[in-house]
Coordinates of C-alpha atoms in Angstrom, one line a residue:
Chain Z
X1 CA -18.4 -73.7 -54.8
X2 CA -15.6 -74.5 -57.1
X3 CA -12.8 -71.4 -57.5
X4 CA -12.5 -70.5 -60.9
X5 CA -9.4 -70.2 -61.0
X6 CA -6.0 -72.7 -59.2
X7 CA -3.8 -71.4 -57.1
X8 CA -1.5 -71.7 -60.5
X9 CA -3.0 -69.6 -62.3
X10 CA -1.6 -66.8 -61.0
X11 CA 1.4 -67.7 -62.7
X12 CA -0.1 -68.4 -65.9
X13 CA -1.7 -64.2 -65.6
X14 CA 1.9 -63.7 -64.6
X15 CA 3.7 -65.2 -67.8
X16 CA 1.3 -64.6 -70.4
X17 CA 2.0 -61.3 -69.3
X18 CA 5.0 -60.9 -69.6
X19 CA 5.0 -62.7 -72.6
X20 CA 2.7 -59.1 -74.8
X21 CA 5.2 -58.0 -74.2
X22 CA 8.3 -60.1 -74.8
X23 CA 6.9 -61.4 -77.9
X24 CA 6.7 -58.2 -79.5
X25 CA 9.8 -57.0 -78.6
X26 CA 12.1 -60.5 -79.0
X27 CA 9.7 -60.7 -83.0
X28 CA 11.0 -56.8 -83.8
X29 CA 14.5 -57.1 -82.3
X30 CA 14.6 -60.6 -84.9
X31 CA 13.5 -59.1 -87.9
X32 CA 16.2 -56.1 -87.6
X33 CA 18.3 -58.6 -87.2
X34 CA 17.9 -60.3 -90.7
X35 CA 17.2 -56.5 -91.8
X36 CA 21.2 -56.4 -91.4
X37 CA 22.1 -59.8 -92.0
X38 CA 24.0 -60.9 -95.3
X39 CA 21.0 -62.7 -96.5
X40 CA 19.3 -59.5 -96.8
X41 CA 21.5 -56.5 -97.1
X42 CA 24.3 -59.4 -100.0
X43 CA 27.3 -58.1 -98.2
X44 CA 30.0 -60.8 -98.8
X45 CA 27.9 -63.1 -101.5
X46 CA 29.5 -63.0 -104.0
X47 CA 28.1 -63.6 -108.3
X48 CA 28.3 -65.8 -110.6
X49 CA 29.6 -64.1 -113.7
X50 CA 30.0 -65.8 -117.3
X51 CA 33.7 -65.6 -117.1
X52 CA 35.2 -66.1 -113.6
X53 CA 37.5 -62.9 -114.2
X54 CA 39.4 -62.4 -111.2
X55 CA 40.6 -58.2 -110.5
X56 CA 43.4 -60.2 -107.3
X57 CA 44.8 -61.4 -110.6
X58 CA 43.8 -57.5 -113.3
X59 CA 44.3 -54.7 -110.7
X60 CA 46.6 -57.0 -108.2
X61 CA 49.1 -58.5 -110.2
X62 CA 49.9 -56.4 -113.1
X63 CA 48.5 -53.5 -111.4
X64 CA 46.5 -52.4 -114.3
X65 CA 44.6 -49.3 -113.4
X66 CA 40.8 -49.2 -111.8
X67 CA 40.1 -47.0 -114.4
X68 CA 42.5 -49.4 -117.4
X69 CA 38.4 -50.7 -117.6
X70 CA 36.0 -49.0 -115.4
X71 CA 36.5 -45.8 -117.7
X72 CA 34.0 -43.3 -116.8
X73 CA 33.9 -43.5 -113.4
X74 CA 35.4 -39.7 -113.0
X75 CA 33.6 -38.3 -114.7
X76 CA 30.2 -40.0 -114.4
X77 CA 27.7 -41.7 -111.7
X78 CA 28.7 -45.0 -113.5
X79 CA 31.6 -46.7 -112.8
X80 CA 31.5 -48.2 -116.7
X81 CA 31.8 -51.8 -117.9
X82 CA 34.2 -52.4 -120.2
X83 CA 33.7 -52.9 -123.9
X84 CA 34.6 -56.7 -125.4
X85 CA 37.6 -54.6 -127.6
X86 CA 39.1 -53.8 -124.0
X87 CA 39.2 -57.5 -122.7
X88 CA 40.6 -57.5 -126.5
X89 CA 42.7 -55.0 -126.2
X90 CA 45.5 -57.5 -124.6
X91 CA 43.6 -61.1 -124.9
X92 CA 44.2 -60.9 -128.6
X93 CA 47.4 -61.3 -128.3
X94 CA 47.6 -63.6 -125.1
X95 CA 46.2 -66.7 -123.7
X96 CA 44.1 -66.6 -126.7
X97 CA 42.8 -70.5 -126.8
X98 CA 42.5 -70.5 -122.9
X99 CA 38.8 -72.6 -122.7
X100 CA 37.9 -69.5 -120.0
X101 CA 37.8 -66.7 -122.1
X102 CA 35.7 -68.3 -125.3
X103 CA 32.7 -66.1 -124.5
X104 CA 34.9 -62.7 -125.0
X105 CA 36.1 -63.9 -128.1
X106 CA 32.7 -65.1 -129.5
X107 CA 31.2 -62.3 -127.8
X108 CA 34.1 -59.4 -130.4
X109 CA 33.1 -61.9 -132.9
X110 CA 28.9 -62.1 -133.2
X111 CA 29.3 -57.7 -131.2
X112 CA 26.6 -59.5 -128.4
X113 CA 28.0 -57.8 -125.6
X114 CA 29.0 -60.0 -122.7
X115 CA 26.7 -60.2 -119.8
X116 CA 27.9 -58.9 -116.6
X117 CA 25.3 -59.9 -113.4
X118 CA 25.7 -56.3 -111.5
X119 CA 27.8 -56.8 -108.0
X120 CA 26.7 -53.8 -106.1
X121 CA 23.0 -53.1 -106.3
X122 CA 21.3 -50.1 -105.3
X123 CA 17.4 -49.5 -104.4
X124 CA 16.4 -47.4 -107.6
X125 CA 15.5 -44.7 -105.4
X126 CA 18.8 -44.3 -103.8
X127 CA 21.4 -41.4 -106.5
X128 CA 24.4 -42.4 -106.3
X129 CA 27.3 -40.6 -107.7
X130 CA 31.3 -42.4 -108.8
X131 CA 32.4 -39.9 -110.3
X132 CA 31.2 -37.1 -106.4
X133 CA 32.9 -39.8 -104.8
X134 CA 35.8 -40.6 -105.9
X135 CA 37.3 -36.9 -107.1
X136 CA 36.7 -35.7 -103.4
X137 CA 38.6 -38.5 -101.7
X138 CA 36.8 -41.4 -101.2
X139 CA 38.9 -44.6 -102.9
X140 CA 37.5 -47.6 -104.7
X141 CA 38.4 -49.6 -101.8
X142 CA 36.4 -47.7 -99.0
X143 CA 32.6 -49.2 -100.9
X144 CA 34.3 -52.3 -102.5
X145 CA 36.7 -53.8 -100.6
X146 CA 40.0 -55.1 -100.8
X147 CA 39.7 -55.3 -104.8
X148 CA 43.5 -56.9 -105.1
X149 CA 43.1 -59.3 -102.8
X150 CA 39.0 -60.5 -104.7
X151 CA 40.0 -63.7 -106.9
X152 CA 36.1 -63.5 -107.2
X153 CA 34.2 -60.4 -107.0
X154 CA 31.8 -60.6 -104.1
X155 CA 29.5 -57.0 -102.4
X156 CA 32.6 -56.2 -99.7
X157 CA 29.6 -53.9 -97.6
X158 CA 26.3 -54.1 -96.9
X159 CA 24.8 -50.9 -98.7
X160 CA 22.8 -49.7 -95.8
X161 CA 21.2 -46.9 -95.6
X162 CA 23.0 -46.6 -92.1
X163 CA 26.6 -47.8 -93.5
X164 CA 25.9 -45.2 -96.1
X165 CA 25.3 -42.4 -93.3
X166 CA 28.7 -43.6 -91.6
X167 CA 30.8 -41.9 -93.8
X168 CA 28.8 -38.7 -94.5
X169 CA 27.9 -37.6 -91.2
X170 CA 31.7 -37.1 -90.8
X171 CA 33.7 -38.6 -94.2
X172 CA 36.8 -36.8 -93.1
X173 CA 38.3 -39.7 -90.9
X174 CA 37.5 -41.9 -94.6
X175 CA 39.3 -39.4 -96.5
X176 CA 43.0 -40.4 -99.1
X177 CA 44.3 -38.6 -101.2
X178 CA 44.2 -38.3 -104.8
X179 CA 47.4 -40.9 -106.2
X180 CA 45.8 -43.6 -103.5
X181 CA 42.2 -43.2 -104.9
X182 CA 42.4 -46.8 -107.5
X183 CA 44.5 -48.1 -104.4
X184 CA 43.4 -51.8 -104.7
X185 CA 44.1 -52.8 -101.5
X186 CA 42.9 -51.9 -98.6
X187 CA 44.4 -52.4 -94.7
X188 CA 44.0 -51.9 -91.3
X189 CA 47.2 -49.8 -90.9
X190 CA 46.5 -47.3 -94.4
X191 CA 44.0 -45.1 -93.3
X192 CA 46.2 -44.0 -89.9
X193 CA 49.1 -43.8 -91.6
X194 CA 47.5 -40.6 -93.3
X195 CA 46.2 -37.7 -91.8
X196 CA 43.3 -36.5 -92.9
X197 CA 43.1 -33.4 -91.3
X198 CA 44.3 -31.0 -95.1
X199 CA 42.9 -33.5 -97.7
X200 CA 39.8 -32.2 -96.2
X201 CA 40.4 -29.3 -97.3
X202 CA 42.4 -30.5 -100.4
X203 CA 39.2 -31.8 -101.3
X204 CA 36.9 -28.5 -99.9
X205 CA 35.0 -31.1 -97.4
X206 CA 32.6 -29.5 -96.4
X207 CA 30.1 -32.5 -94.2
X208 CA 27.1 -30.0 -92.9
X209 CA 25.4 -30.5 -96.2
X210 CA 25.9 -34.9 -96.5
X211 CA 23.0 -35.8 -94.7
X212 CA 20.8 -34.1 -96.6
X213 CA 17.9 -35.8 -97.5
X214 CA 18.2 -34.6 -101.1
X215 CA 21.5 -35.5 -101.2
X216 CA 20.6 -39.4 -102.1
X217 CA 17.3 -39.4 -103.3
X218 CA 15.7 -37.6 -106.0
Chain O
X1 CA -3.7 -46.9 -77.0
X2 CA -1.6 -49.5 -75.4
X3 CA 2.2 -50.2 -75.2
X4 CA 0.9 -53.8 -76.6
X5 CA -0.4 -52.3 -79.6
X6 CA 1.9 -50.2 -80.1
X7 CA 4.8 -52.8 -79.9
X8 CA 2.3 -54.7 -82.0
X9 CA 2.3 -52.3 -85.0
X10 CA 6.1 -52.1 -85.2
X11 CA 6.3 -55.4 -86.4
X12 CA 4.4 -54.6 -89.1
X13 CA 7.2 -52.5 -90.4
X14 CA 9.8 -55.5 -90.4
X15 CA 7.4 -56.6 -93.1
X16 CA 8.0 -53.3 -95.5
X17 CA 7.9 -53.7 -99.2
X18 CA 10.1 -52.7 -101.5
X19 CA 8.4 -51.5 -104.5
X20 CA 9.5 -47.9 -104.5
X21 CA 12.9 -50.1 -104.4
X22 CA 12.5 -51.9 -108.0
X23 CA 11.2 -49.2 -110.4
X24 CA 9.6 -49.2 -113.8
X25 CA 12.3 -47.2 -114.8
X26 CA 15.8 -47.7 -116.6
X27 CA 18.7 -46.9 -115.7
X28 CA 22.2 -48.0 -116.7
X29 CA 23.2 -51.7 -117.2
X30 CA 19.7 -52.4 -116.0
X31 CA 18.2 -55.8 -118.5
X32 CA 15.2 -54.5 -120.6
X33 CA 12.6 -56.1 -122.3
X34 CA 11.9 -53.5 -125.2
X35 CA 14.8 -54.3 -127.4
X36 CA 16.1 -57.4 -128.8
X37 CA 19.5 -57.7 -127.4
X38 CA 18.1 -57.2 -123.8
X39 CA 19.8 -54.4 -122.6
X40 CA 18.4 -51.0 -121.8
X41 CA 21.7 -49.4 -122.5
X42 CA 21.5 -48.2 -126.4
X43 CA 24.5 -48.3 -128.9
X44 CA 24.9 -45.5 -130.5
X45 CA 23.2 -45.4 -134.1
X46 CA 25.9 -45.7 -136.7
X47 CA 27.2 -42.1 -138.2
X48 CA 25.7 -40.5 -135.0
X49 CA 27.6 -37.6 -134.2
X50 CA 28.1 -36.3 -130.6
X51 CA 27.1 -33.1 -130.1
X52 CA 30.8 -32.0 -128.6
X53 CA 32.5 -33.8 -131.6
X54 CA 33.7 -30.2 -133.2
X55 CA 34.8 -29.1 -129.7
X56 CA 36.2 -33.0 -129.9
X57 CA 37.8 -32.1 -133.0
X58 CA 38.9 -27.9 -132.2
X59 CA 40.8 -30.1 -129.3
X60 CA 42.7 -32.0 -131.6
X61 CA 43.9 -29.8 -134.0
X62 CA 46.2 -26.4 -132.2
X63 CA 48.5 -28.0 -128.8
X64 CA 48.0 -26.9 -125.8
X65 CA 51.0 -25.1 -123.5
X66 CA 52.8 -27.4 -121.9
X67 CA 52.3 -27.1 -118.5
X68 CA 53.0 -29.2 -115.5
X69 CA 49.3 -29.3 -114.7
X70 CA 48.8 -31.2 -118.0
X71 CA 52.8 -33.6 -117.1
X72 CA 50.4 -34.7 -114.4
X73 CA 48.1 -35.5 -115.6
X74 CA 49.6 -37.4 -118.9
X75 CA 51.1 -39.3 -116.4
X76 CA 48.2 -40.5 -114.8
X77 CA 46.7 -41.7 -118.4
X78 CA 50.0 -43.0 -119.3
X79 CA 50.5 -44.7 -116.5
X80 CA 46.7 -45.9 -116.6
X81 CA 46.8 -46.8 -120.6
X82 CA 50.0 -47.4 -121.8
X83 CA 52.3 -48.4 -118.9
X84 CA 50.6 -52.0 -119.3
X85 CA 52.5 -52.1 -122.3
X86 CA 54.8 -49.3 -122.8
X87 CA 56.6 -49.3 -119.5
X88 CA 56.2 -46.9 -116.3
X89 CA 59.5 -45.3 -118.5
X90 CA 58.0 -45.8 -121.9
X91 CA 61.1 -48.3 -122.8
X92 CA 57.9 -51.3 -123.7
X93 CA 58.7 -53.3 -120.9
X94 CA 55.1 -53.5 -118.8
X95 CA 54.0 -56.1 -117.7
X96 CA 51.5 -56.7 -119.6
X97 CA 54.4 -56.5 -122.1
X98 CA 56.6 -58.9 -119.6
X99 CA 53.3 -61.7 -119.8
X100 CA 54.0 -62.4 -123.4
X101 CA 52.5 -59.4 -125.7
X102 CA 54.3 -58.9 -128.4
X103 CA 57.1 -56.0 -127.2
X104 CA 56.2 -52.8 -128.2
X105 CA 59.2 -50.4 -129.2
X106 CA 61.0 -48.3 -127.0
X107 CA 59.9 -44.5 -126.8
X108 CA 63.5 -43.7 -126.6
X109 CA 64.5 -44.7 -130.0
X110 CA 66.0 -42.0 -132.5
X111 CA 62.4 -43.1 -134.3
X112 CA 60.5 -41.8 -131.9
X113 CA 62.4 -39.1 -130.7
X114 CA 62.2 -38.5 -133.9
X115 CA 58.8 -38.6 -133.9
X116 CA 56.2 -35.7 -134.7
X117 CA 53.5 -35.4 -132.1
X118 CA 50.6 -36.4 -134.9
X119 CA 51.8 -40.0 -134.9
X120 CA 51.4 -40.4 -130.9
X121 CA 48.2 -38.5 -131.1
X122 CA 46.7 -40.8 -134.2
X123 CA 48.1 -44.3 -132.3
X124 CA 46.7 -43.6 -129.7
X125 CA 42.8 -43.1 -130.9
X126 CA 43.2 -45.5 -134.1
X127 CA 45.6 -48.0 -133.0
X128 CA 48.7 -50.2 -134.9
X129 CA 49.9 -52.8 -135.0
X130 CA 48.4 -55.4 -132.1
X131 CA 48.0 -52.5 -130.3
X132 CA 44.3 -51.3 -130.2
X133 CA 42.8 -48.5 -130.8
X134 CA 42.4 -46.6 -127.1
X135 CA 40.3 -43.4 -128.9
X136 CA 37.0 -44.6 -126.8
X137 CA 38.7 -44.5 -123.7
X138 CA 41.3 -41.7 -123.8
X139 CA 40.3 -38.7 -124.7
X140 CA 41.7 -35.7 -126.9
X141 CA 43.0 -33.7 -124.8
X142 CA 44.1 -36.3 -122.6
X143 CA 45.7 -37.4 -126.2
X144 CA 47.9 -34.0 -126.0
X145 CA 48.8 -34.5 -122.1
X146 CA 50.3 -38.6 -122.6
X147 CA 51.7 -37.0 -125.5
X148 CA 53.5 -34.3 -123.4
X149 CA 54.0 -37.0 -120.9
X150 CA 55.9 -39.3 -123.4
X151 CA 58.3 -36.1 -124.2
X152 CA 59.3 -35.9 -121.1
X153 CA 59.9 -39.8 -120.4
X154 CA 62.6 -39.4 -123.6
X155 CA 63.9 -36.5 -122.0
X156 CA 64.5 -38.6 -119.0
X157 CA 65.9 -41.2 -121.0
X158 CA 64.6 -44.4 -119.0
X159 CA 65.6 -42.6 -115.8
X160 CA 61.8 -42.6 -114.7
X161 CA 60.2 -41.4 -111.3
X162 CA 57.7 -44.2 -109.3
X163 CA 54.6 -45.0 -110.6
X164 CA 51.8 -44.0 -107.9
X165 CA 51.1 -47.3 -105.9
X166 CA 48.1 -47.8 -107.3
X167 CA 49.5 -48.4 -110.3
X168 CA 52.0 -51.2 -109.4
X169 CA 50.4 -52.8 -106.8
X170 CA 52.2 -55.4 -106.3
X171 CA 55.9 -55.0 -108.1
X172 CA 56.5 -51.4 -106.3
X173 CA 58.1 -49.9 -103.1
X174 CA 54.8 -48.5 -101.2
X175 CA 54.4 -46.6 -98.1
X176 CA 51.6 -48.8 -97.8
X177 CA 52.5 -53.1 -97.8
X178 CA 50.3 -55.2 -100.4
X179 CA 48.4 -56.3 -97.4
X180 CA 48.0 -57.6 -94.1
X181 CA 48.3 -60.7 -94.6
X182 CA 49.6 -62.1 -97.9
X183 CA 47.5 -62.3 -100.8
X184 CA 46.2 -65.6 -101.5

């Protein structure tokens, strides 16, 4: 009677056994990598806007403070988007004929708000609050990147939960003094020049509760 | 349960749906289909009296006591909202003026040294000439703080302190260089 299995069946069986273990691991690994890829997190994505507003020009080159336009950042959960009159505070006199600014003038004359597209979006179950961050030593650039160098706004951080937790577990190394909170540039040497220990006392930072679920999820 | 089956179940995690990430609620700046302008953030109905309206009137009525804290607040607000045109020393050569905006009068002039605080308070709130109103950006208490700082600038006579690096990023020498690489 002929054999049911040829000798190579042993090899095939071993390969299948190995595959049973490796295949799921590979898929889990791929899924893990995909979840953290720019494609899914949106990191480094530049969003098209009704006007190609340059933060590099306004905050970097002219030195206009972030809060000139984002007026509620210190007192509210939302940093605030400027109304058209804020743009026109300068552009009623400067670049009044510029093609690029036509939507601003149209918005002023019609009263229809400019429709800026969100760049940094969090899921609805995250209750992020700008004011508590900027009044406790976290600079704008910590999350938004070196805005003073961005001709067009892009999402600088992955905005994943483990990225949030990197800081929430121990925010002290990320602290900056009050006068640097709205500094529009971010450099690698910048943080190392700051002595954060006195700042932790100044801002009265207690990292313990910052990883409670209810800190961010209500 | 075998290890293999557990691993296969793990796969299901990679396909979790994010229903809770897009909830049926409107938060600030969300688009909305309810109103004709498509925005969930609503403008105030004309004639609305805000809850803190009386407090704002009271805050404007009497000048606050001038303290170092008030001057520090005034300096911060001045450098955010006023210095772009009026300059960090109040002479009127701010960076927006250097780019062609009509030059405002210097705070150091005799006329503005003699002007009462009410003059500055009303211009901050309502604007003047080509200057837009700042009443929606500068709270009443902060208007007093700015006026106090303008008085300090007048006393300093053009000898103003270096602005904070955050508000004069490129032109001022700072302990932090603008960038590791030159901006594009």
